[in-house]
mmCIF file of C-alpha atoms in Angstrom:
data_model
loop_
_atom_site.group_PDB
_atom_site.id
_atom_site.type_symbol
_atom_site.label_atom_id
_atom_site.label_comp_id
_atom_site.label_asym_id
_atom_site.label_seq_id
_atom_site.Cartn_x
_atom_site.Cartn_y
_atom_site.Cartn_z
ATOM 1 C CA MET A 238 102.906 167.773 136.492
ATOM 2 C CA SER A 239 103.075 164.526 134.527
ATOM 3 C CA THR A 240 100.484 162.080 135.891
ATOM 4 C CA ALA A 241 99.364 158.461 135.625
ATOM 5 C CA VAL A 242 96.454 156.340 136.837
ATOM 6 C CA VAL A 243 97.533 153.400 138.986
ATOM 7 C CA ILE A 244 95.145 150.632 140.036
ATOM 8 C CA GLU A 245 96.675 149.352 143.266
ATOM 9 C CA ALA A 246 94.171 146.517 143.702
ATOM 10 C CA PRO A 247 90.565 145.855 142.673
ATOM 11 C CA GLY A 248 88.518 148.938 143.453
ATOM 12 C CA GLU A 249 91.551 150.980 144.511
ATOM 13 C CA HIS A 250 93.207 153.573 142.285
ATOM 14 C CA ARG A 251 95.408 156.652 142.633
ATOM 15 C CA LEU A 252 96.454 159.502 140.378
ATOM 16 C CA VAL A 253 100.233 159.643 140.811
ATOM 17 C CA GLU A 254 103.148 161.671 139.554
ATOM 18 C CA HIS A 255 104.526 160.037 136.450
ATOM 19 C CA THR A 256 108.186 160.060 135.461
ATOM 20 C CA PRO A 257 108.752 159.000 131.848
ATOM 21 C CA ARG A 258 110.965 155.924 131.562
ATOM 22 C CA GLU A 259 113.783 156.500 129.114
ATOM 23 C CA PRO A 260 113.725 153.953 126.286
ATOM 24 C CA GLY A 261 116.287 151.179 126.484
ATOM 25 C CA PRO A 262 117.709 149.232 123.531
ATOM 26 C CA GLY A 263 114.950 148.381 121.068
ATOM 27 C CA GLU A 264 112.398 150.589 122.841
ATOM 28 C CA ALA A 265 110.502 153.789 122.082
ATOM 29 C CA LEU A 266 109.062 156.520 124.311
ATOM 30 C CA VAL A 267 105.608 157.663 123.193
ATOM 31 C CA LYS A 268 103.730 160.799 124.234
ATOM 32 C CA VAL A 269 100.173 159.551 124.739
ATOM 33 C CA HIS A 270 97.459 161.524 122.938
ATOM 34 C CA ALA A 271 94.382 159.537 123.985
ATOM 35 C CA VAL A 272 93.545 156.196 125.576
ATOM 36 C CA GLY A 273 90.283 154.294 125.252
ATOM 37 C CA ILE A 274 88.409 152.389 127.951
ATOM 38 C CA CYS A 275 86.697 149.083 127.279
ATOM 39 C CA GLY A 276 84.990 146.377 129.288
ATOM 40 C CA SER A 277 88.282 144.665 130.090
ATOM 41 C CA ASP A 278 89.551 147.845 131.806
ATOM 42 C CA ARG A 279 86.415 147.787 133.911
ATOM 43 C CA GLU A 280 87.172 144.140 134.754
ATOM 44 C CA VAL A 281 90.663 145.129 135.911
ATOM 45 C CA TYR A 282 89.271 147.870 138.142
ATOM 46 C CA GLN A 283 86.543 145.674 139.610
ATOM 47 C CA GLY A 284 88.767 142.621 140.023
ATOM 48 C CA ASN A 285 86.874 140.446 137.532
ATOM 49 C CA ARG A 286 89.776 139.853 135.154
ATOM 50 C CA PRO A 287 90.633 136.119 134.954
ATOM 51 C CA GLU A 288 93.625 135.001 137.006
ATOM 52 C CA GLY A 289 96.867 135.297 135.072
ATOM 53 C CA TYR A 290 95.533 138.075 132.841
ATOM 54 C CA VAL A 291 96.270 141.013 135.165
ATOM 55 C CA ARG A 292 99.066 142.009 137.521
ATOM 56 C CA TYR A 293 98.592 144.635 140.254
ATOM 57 C CA PRO A 294 99.601 147.375 140.867
ATOM 58 C CA LEU A 295 99.067 148.473 137.309
ATOM 59 C CA ILE A 296 98.887 151.466 134.997
ATOM 60 C CA PRO A 297 95.981 150.405 132.747
ATOM 61 C CA GLY A 298 95.359 151.391 129.143
ATOM 62 C CA HIS A 299 95.763 149.137 126.096
ATOM 63 C CA GLU A 300 93.858 151.212 123.503
ATOM 64 C CA TRP A 301 95.921 154.281 122.703
ATOM 65 C CA SER A 302 97.497 156.622 120.163
ATOM 66 C CA GLY A 303 100.433 158.989 120.439
ATOM 67 C CA THR A 304 103.625 160.467 119.034
ATOM 68 C CA VAL A 305 107.130 159.057 119.414
ATOM 69 C CA GLU A 306 109.294 161.318 121.572
ATOM 70 C CA GLY A 307 112.465 159.254 121.813
ATOM 71 C CA VAL A 308 114.026 155.927 120.890
ATOM 72 C CA GLY A 309 116.638 153.631 122.368
ATOM 73 C CA ALA A 310 119.668 152.024 120.805
ATOM 74 C CA GLY A 311 118.960 150.009 117.696
ATOM 75 C CA VAL A 312 115.770 151.900 116.808
ATOM 76 C CA PRO A 313 115.793 154.216 113.760
ATOM 77 C CA GLY A 314 115.853 157.863 114.780
ATOM 78 C CA SER A 315 113.447 158.610 111.935
ATOM 79 C CA LEU A 316 110.695 157.216 114.162
ATOM 80 C CA VAL A 317 110.886 160.279 116.431
ATOM 81 C CA GLY A 318 108.016 162.656 115.740
ATOM 82 C CA ARG A 319 105.865 160.048 113.992
ATOM 83 C CA LYS A 320 102.261 159.362 114.969
ATOM 84 C CA VAL A 321 101.820 155.765 116.100
ATOM 85 C CA VAL A 322 99.606 153.111 117.617
ATOM 86 C CA GLY A 323 100.934 149.895 119.129
ATOM 87 C CA GLU A 324 100.236 146.216 119.606
ATOM 88 C CA GLY A 325 99.528 145.112 123.148
ATOM 89 C CA PHE A 326 100.742 141.514 123.261
ATOM 90 C CA ARG A 327 104.378 141.309 124.415
ATOM 91 C CA ASN A 328 105.179 138.129 122.487
ATOM 92 C CA CYS A 329 108.500 136.287 122.799
ATOM 93 C CA GLN A 330 109.250 136.257 119.026
ATOM 94 C CA VAL A 331 111.007 132.880 119.217
ATOM 95 C CA CYS A 332 108.343 130.207 119.859
ATOM 96 C CA ASP A 333 106.694 128.317 117.002
ATOM 97 C CA ARG A 334 103.452 130.330 117.259
ATOM 98 C CA CYS A 335 105.302 133.642 117.090
ATOM 99 C CA HIS A 336 107.290 132.437 114.074
ATOM 100 C CA ALA A 337 103.975 131.541 112.431
ATOM 101 C CA GLY A 338 102.740 135.105 113.017
ATOM 102 C CA GLU A 339 100.245 133.980 115.668
ATOM 103 C CA THR A 340 101.662 136.212 118.389
ATOM 104 C CA THR A 341 98.448 136.189 120.430
ATOM 105 C CA LEU A 342 99.083 132.453 120.951
ATOM 106 C CA CYS A 343 102.664 132.946 122.171
ATOM 107 C CA SER A 344 103.630 129.818 124.120
ATOM 108 C CA ALA A 345 105.873 131.816 126.481
ATOM 109 C CA GLY A 346 102.775 132.974 128.363
ATOM 110 C CA TYR A 347 100.492 135.988 128.437
ATOM 111 C CA GLU A 348 101.957 139.486 128.734
ATOM 112 C CA GLU A 349 100.054 142.555 127.508
ATOM 113 C CA THR A 350 100.329 146.337 127.771
ATOM 114 C CA GLY A 351 97.788 147.674 130.233
ATOM 115 C CA PHE A 352 97.188 144.326 131.935
ATOM 116 C CA THR A 353 100.500 142.823 133.020
ATOM 117 C CA GLU A 354 102.784 145.616 131.732
ATOM 118 C CA PRO A 355 102.402 149.393 132.287
ATOM 119 C CA GLY A 356 99.735 150.853 130.038
ATOM 120 C CA ALA A 357 98.869 154.173 128.457
ATOM 121 C CA MET A 358 96.823 155.910 131.173
ATOM 122 C CA ALA A 359 99.790 158.193 131.709
ATOM 123 C CA ASP A 360 101.457 161.073 129.927
ATOM 124 C CA THR A 361 103.953 158.706 128.310
ATOM 125 C CA LEU A 362 104.367 155.028 127.501
ATOM 126 C CA THR A 363 107.641 153.183 126.942
ATOM 127 C CA LEU A 364 107.409 149.926 125.012
ATOM 128 C CA PRO A 365 109.277 147.768 122.465
ATOM 129 C CA ALA A 366 109.512 149.705 119.202
ATOM 130 C CA ARG A 367 108.783 146.531 117.231
ATOM 131 C CA LEU A 368 105.176 146.762 118.458
ATOM 132 C CA LEU A 369 104.579 150.190 116.890
ATOM 133 C CA HIS A 370 102.626 150.844 113.710
ATOM 134 C CA VAL A 371 103.309 154.192 112.058
ATOM 135 C CA LEU A 372 100.347 156.299 110.942
ATOM 136 C CA PRO A 373 100.182 158.876 108.146
ATOM 137 C CA ASP A 374 101.310 162.336 109.196
ATOM 138 C CA ALA A 375 97.779 163.689 108.707
ATOM 139 C CA ALA A 376 96.144 160.983 110.839
ATOM 140 C CA ASP A 377 93.632 162.052 113.482
ATOM 141 C CA LEU A 378 95.109 160.728 116.737
ATOM 142 C CA THR A 379 91.775 160.868 118.541
ATOM 143 C CA ALA A 380 90.273 158.522 115.953
ATOM 144 C CA ALA A 381 93.438 156.403 115.994
ATOM 145 C CA ALA A 382 93.004 155.679 119.716
ATOM 146 C CA LEU A 383 90.285 153.224 118.643
ATOM 147 C CA LEU A 384 92.516 151.201 116.330
ATOM 148 C CA GLU A 385 93.228 148.521 118.963
ATOM 149 C CA PRO A 386 89.621 147.257 119.077
ATOM 150 C CA ALA A 387 89.507 147.762 115.321
ATOM 151 C CA ALA A 388 92.548 145.489 114.957
ATOM 152 C CA CYS A 389 90.791 142.755 116.946
ATOM 153 C CA ILE A 390 87.920 142.919 114.471
ATOM 154 C CA ALA A 391 90.364 143.031 111.569
ATOM 155 C CA ALA A 392 91.635 139.680 112.844
ATOM 156 C CA ALA A 393 88.057 138.412 112.698
ATOM 157 C CA ALA A 394 87.525 139.802 109.193
ATOM 158 C CA LEU A 395 90.707 138.146 107.945
ATOM 159 C CA LYS A 396 89.598 134.801 109.396
ATOM 160 C CA ALA A 397 86.132 135.235 107.883
ATOM 161 C CA ASP A 398 87.754 135.616 104.461
ATOM 162 C CA SER A 399 84.715 137.385 103.035
ATOM 163 C CA ARG A 400 84.686 137.548 99.244
ATOM 164 C CA PRO A 401 83.016 140.143 97.001
ATOM 165 C CA GLY A 402 79.365 139.349 96.395
ATOM 166 C CA GLU A 403 78.873 137.199 99.496
ATOM 167 C CA ARG A 404 76.028 137.706 101.966
ATOM 168 C CA VAL A 405 77.514 138.778 105.299
ATOM 169 C CA ALA A 406 76.167 139.697 108.720
ATOM 170 C CA VAL A 407 77.275 141.177 112.045
ATOM 171 C CA VAL A 408 75.698 140.305 115.400
ATOM 172 C CA GLY A 409 76.305 143.077 117.940
ATOM 173 C CA THR A 410 76.073 146.857 117.604
ATOM 174 C CA GLY A 411 78.707 148.114 120.032
ATOM 175 C CA THR A 412 82.112 149.494 119.082
ATOM 176 C CA LEU A 413 83.323 146.106 117.828
ATOM 177 C CA GLY A 414 80.156 145.535 115.835
ATOM 178 C CA MET A 415 80.438 148.876 114.095
ATOM 179 C CA PHE A 416 84.034 148.121 113.160
ATOM 180 C CA ALA A 417 82.950 144.724 111.818
ATOM 181 C CA VAL A 418 80.404 146.459 109.579
ATOM 182 C CA GLN A 419 83.117 148.706 108.152
ATOM 183 C CA PHE A 420 85.604 145.897 107.490
ATOM 184 C CA LEU A 421 82.967 143.715 105.833
ATOM 185 C CA LYS A 422 81.669 146.646 103.767
ATOM 186 C CA ALA A 423 85.190 147.144 102.395
ATOM 187 C CA GLY A 424 84.948 143.625 100.927
ATOM 188 C CA SER A 425 82.020 144.578 98.629
ATOM 189 C CA PRO A 426 79.324 142.203 99.946
ATOM 190 C CA ALA A 427 76.048 141.660 98.128
ATOM 191 C CA GLU A 428 74.192 142.094 101.425
ATOM 192 C CA LEU A 429 75.281 143.259 104.892
ATOM 193 C CA LEU A 430 72.883 142.584 107.751
ATOM 194 C CA VAL A 431 73.339 143.935 111.285
ATOM 195 C CA VAL A 432 71.542 142.281 114.209
ATOM 196 C CA GLY A 433 71.463 143.913 117.644
ATOM 197 C CA THR A 434 69.359 144.682 120.689
ATOM 198 C CA ARG A 435 69.132 148.454 120.168
ATOM 199 C CA GLY A 436 67.064 149.937 117.394
ATOM 200 C CA ASP A 437 68.801 153.274 117.860
ATOM 201 C CA ARG A 438 71.955 151.787 116.269
ATOM 202 C CA GLU A 439 70.273 151.322 112.894
ATOM 203 C CA ALA A 440 71.201 154.761 111.549
ATOM 204 C CA LEU A 441 74.900 154.359 112.391
ATOM 205 C CA SER A 442 74.913 150.800 111.055
ATOM 206 C CA ARG A 443 73.534 151.990 107.734
ATOM 207 C CA GLN A 444 75.953 154.939 107.724
ATOM 208 C CA TYR A 445 78.785 152.414 107.928
ATOM 209 C CA GLY A 446 77.379 150.296 105.090
ATOM 210 C CA ALA A 447 74.672 147.958 106.410
ATOM 211 C CA THR A 448 71.970 147.130 103.864
ATOM 212 C CA ASP A 449 69.569 145.702 106.463
ATOM 213 C CA PHE A 450 69.103 146.020 110.226
ATOM 214 C CA ARG A 451 67.109 143.827 112.603
ATOM 215 C CA THR A 452 66.739 143.621 116.350
ATOM 216 C CA LYS A 453 67.079 140.104 117.714
ATOM 217 C CA ASP A 454 63.343 139.858 118.509
ATOM 218 C CA GLN A 455 62.430 140.395 114.850
ATOM 219 C CA GLN A 456 62.253 137.606 112.306
ATOM 220 C CA LEU A 457 65.782 136.975 111.040
ATOM 221 C CA PRO A 458 66.759 135.849 107.555
ATOM 222 C CA GLY A 459 69.234 133.019 106.981
ATOM 223 C CA ASP A 460 71.528 131.526 104.400
ATOM 224 C CA PHE A 461 74.393 133.956 105.003
ATOM 225 C CA ASP A 462 77.915 133.080 103.910
ATOM 226 C CA VAL A 463 79.734 134.858 106.737
ATOM 227 C CA VAL A 464 78.716 136.058 110.205
ATOM 228 C CA ILE A 465 80.919 137.899 112.711
ATOM 229 C CA GLU A 466 79.658 137.897 116.324
ATOM 230 C CA THR A 467 80.783 140.786 118.567
ATOM 231 C CA ALA A 468 78.169 140.944 121.339
ATOM 232 C CA GLY A 469 79.886 138.684 123.870
ATOM 233 C CA SER A 470 76.919 136.548 124.955
ATOM 234 C CA ALA A 471 76.094 132.914 124.416
ATOM 235 C CA SER A 472 72.721 133.847 122.944
ATOM 236 C CA ALA A 473 74.438 136.138 120.432
ATOM 237 C CA ALA A 474 76.710 133.261 119.384
ATOM 238 C CA ARG A 475 73.683 131.048 118.824
ATOM 239 C CA THR A 476 71.915 133.779 116.868
ATOM 240 C CA ALA A 477 75.018 134.230 114.722
ATOM 241 C CA ALA A 478 75.196 130.514 113.949
ATOM 242 C CA SER A 479 71.494 130.423 113.056
ATOM 243 C CA LEU A 480 72.016 133.035 110.328
ATOM 244 C CA LEU A 481 74.458 130.878 108.371
ATOM 245 C CA ARG A 482 73.893 128.678 105.351
ATOM 246 C CA ARG A 483 75.221 125.128 105.447
ATOM 247 C CA GLY A 484 78.997 125.349 105.209
ATOM 248 C CA GLY A 485 78.976 129.006 106.234
ATOM 249 C CA ARG A 486 81.761 130.722 108.157
ATOM 250 C CA LEU A 487 81.320 132.005 111.726
ATOM 251 C CA VAL A 488 83.805 134.126 113.686
ATOM 252 C CA LEU A 489 83.247 134.630 117.416
ATOM 253 C CA THR A 490 84.937 137.593 119.114
ATOM 254 C CA GLY A 491 82.865 138.050 122.292
ATOM 255 C CA ILE A 492 83.669 136.372 125.617
ATOM 256 C CA PRO A 493 80.505 135.276 127.498
ATOM 257 C CA ALA A 494 80.411 134.770 131.242
ATOM 258 C CA PRO A 495 81.999 131.538 132.497
ATOM 259 C CA GLY A 496 79.706 128.536 132.295
ATOM 260 C CA ALA A 497 77.589 129.922 129.468
ATOM 261 C CA GLU A 498 75.741 127.386 127.304
ATOM 262 C CA GLY A 499 77.554 127.132 123.990
ATOM 263 C CA LEU A 500 76.740 126.215 120.427
ATOM 264 C CA ASP A 501 75.125 122.881 119.627
ATOM 265 C CA PRO A 502 77.908 120.588 118.330
ATOM 266 C CA THR A 503 75.369 118.470 116.438
ATOM 267 C CA ASP A 504 74.207 121.555 114.557
ATOM 268 C CA LEU A 505 77.802 122.545 113.788
ATOM 269 C CA VAL A 506 78.620 119.106 112.402
ATOM 270 C CA VAL A 507 75.433 118.484 110.452
ATOM 271 C CA ARG A 508 75.547 121.898 108.829
ATOM 272 C CA GLN A 509 79.341 121.686 108.446
ATOM 273 C CA LEU A 510 79.836 125.192 109.802
ATOM 274 C CA GLU A 511 83.350 126.626 109.843
ATOM 275 C CA VAL A 512 83.903 128.267 113.245
ATOM 276 C CA HIS A 513 86.781 130.600 114.148
ATOM 277 C CA THR A 514 87.524 132.588 117.300
ATOM 278 C CA VAL A 515 89.567 135.712 117.977
ATOM 279 C CA PHE A 516 91.321 136.919 121.146
ATOM 280 C CA GLY A 517 93.445 139.994 120.504
ATOM 281 C CA ALA A 518 95.133 140.974 117.261
ATOM 282 C CA PRO A 519 98.308 139.564 115.670
ATOM 283 C CA PRO A 520 100.627 141.753 113.551
ATOM 284 C CA ASP A 521 98.906 141.075 110.221
ATOM 285 C CA ALA A 522 95.587 142.278 111.648
ATOM 286 C CA TRP A 523 97.245 145.449 112.954
ATOM 287 C CA ALA A 524 98.878 146.122 109.590
ATOM 288 C CA HIS A 525 95.544 145.547 107.840
ATOM 289 C CA THR A 526 93.809 147.962 110.229
ATOM 290 C CA VAL A 527 96.341 150.739 109.701
ATOM 291 C CA ARG A 528 96.108 150.313 105.897
ATOM 292 C CA VAL A 529 92.315 150.473 105.944
ATOM 293 C CA PHE A 530 92.356 153.473 108.311
ATOM 294 C CA ALA A 531 94.925 155.305 106.182
ATOM 295 C CA ALA A 532 92.812 154.655 103.082
ATOM 296 C CA GLY A 533 89.817 156.344 104.705
ATOM 297 C CA LEU A 534 87.740 153.146 104.840
ATOM 298 C CA LEU A 535 87.578 153.127 108.642
ATOM 299 C CA ASP A 536 85.884 155.995 110.491
ATOM 300 C CA PRO A 537 86.136 155.588 114.289
ATOM 301 C CA LEU A 538 85.222 159.153 115.335
ATOM 302 C CA PRO A 539 81.410 158.765 115.312
ATOM 303 C CA LEU A 540 81.851 156.053 117.966
ATOM 304 C CA VAL A 541 83.461 158.470 120.471
ATOM 305 C CA THR A 542 80.930 160.099 122.811
ATOM 306 C CA HIS A 543 83.045 161.169 125.806
ATOM 307 C CA GLU A 544 86.550 162.579 126.290
ATOM 308 C CA LEU A 545 87.689 163.073 129.896
ATOM 309 C CA PRO A 546 90.951 163.959 131.681
ATOM 310 C CA LEU A 547 92.911 161.220 133.480
ATOM 311 C CA ALA A 548 91.708 162.574 136.837
ATOM 312 C CA GLU A 549 88.176 161.479 135.926
ATOM 313 C CA PHE A 550 89.133 157.822 135.529
ATOM 314 C CA PRO A 551 86.467 156.536 137.981
ATOM 315 C CA GLN A 552 83.763 158.540 136.222
ATOM 316 C CA ALA A 553 84.921 157.097 132.893
ATOM 317 C CA ILE A 554 84.747 153.556 134.275
ATOM 318 C CA GLU A 555 81.202 154.194 135.496
ATOM 319 C CA LEU A 556 80.190 155.561 132.101
ATOM 320 C CA VAL A 557 81.462 152.426 130.367
ATOM 321 C CA GLY A 558 79.383 150.213 132.624
ATOM 322 C CA SER A 559 76.297 152.416 132.820
ATOM 323 C CA GLY A 560 74.307 150.764 130.071
ATOM 324 C CA ASP A 561 73.268 154.228 128.887
ATOM 325 C CA PRO A 562 72.601 154.035 125.123
ATOM 326 C CA LYS A 563 74.039 157.541 124.785
ATOM 327 C CA VAL A 564 77.455 156.290 125.939
ATOM 328 C CA GLY A 565 79.682 155.044 123.151
ATOM 329 C CA LYS A 566 83.451 154.996 123.251
ATOM 330 C CA VAL A 567 84.971 156.803 126.241
ATOM 331 C CA LEU A 568 88.472 158.276 125.895
ATOM 332 C CA LEU A 569 90.828 159.664 128.509
ATOM 333 C CA ARG A 570 93.167 162.496 127.527
ATOM 334 C CA PRO A 571 96.438 162.813 129.516
#
């Protein structure tokens, strides 16, 4: 039987029979291979997602990979059978931000797969074909299920504009941090520092290209050209800023709890720091991610520690929030 996870309301979910929705004009039907779980999925289940950024009842799942099974009118038939990943933001395509390529800032309002539109925790997913990115035929679809968080970090790397020979750093050693290390390594830095709270992430950080690793309680060097923060706490943002030289470039990707103390504006102005933020991934970041993945410069598989069936959704949610250092990326397999 084809199944799907449905979150009826915070803390309430069911495993239901799933009937694939035939693709309409401009749409594609994708057979889901794997779907990742992140902190935002846990927020949806617990009811902590900010108002306006979730709509119940909901099939969750915004990190996914799969194979196209069918297409609607106006979509090339050659797409059928191809391995794909897909953007989550359902942008309007006609506002000024969309025309500028900044689809995550669409002025028509927020709509995203797995949050306000049906997601991929089901056997199939039907979505606009324009959101799909085609993968090489030999692509590992299990690894590709992590390309959505990778695309968010690609957006950060593009904003950081790291140049060969620069000193760069990453604050945070979770999934996003490890992707940041890989993207920055691809830019041929002179030095690549990783700062985190867990010493056990040093080996993986160095495997991905870090030249130095420090925990936040150790003495930290400074004078870096670029720092990408991925940890999602106000203290991590402050640590990231402290690593920079005057005029350095900072990209924040984490979302601290509401009311968190922020960066010191006097420090930002006096040191003339260039600060960017990222929420989601626009098309250019997705295209960049797929290129880097296809070139073999992005290796997501070592980040995956658990693969569970859809029926074990609650167990997967608990794993993600357990704080267990042995838990990395958790995937569900329809």
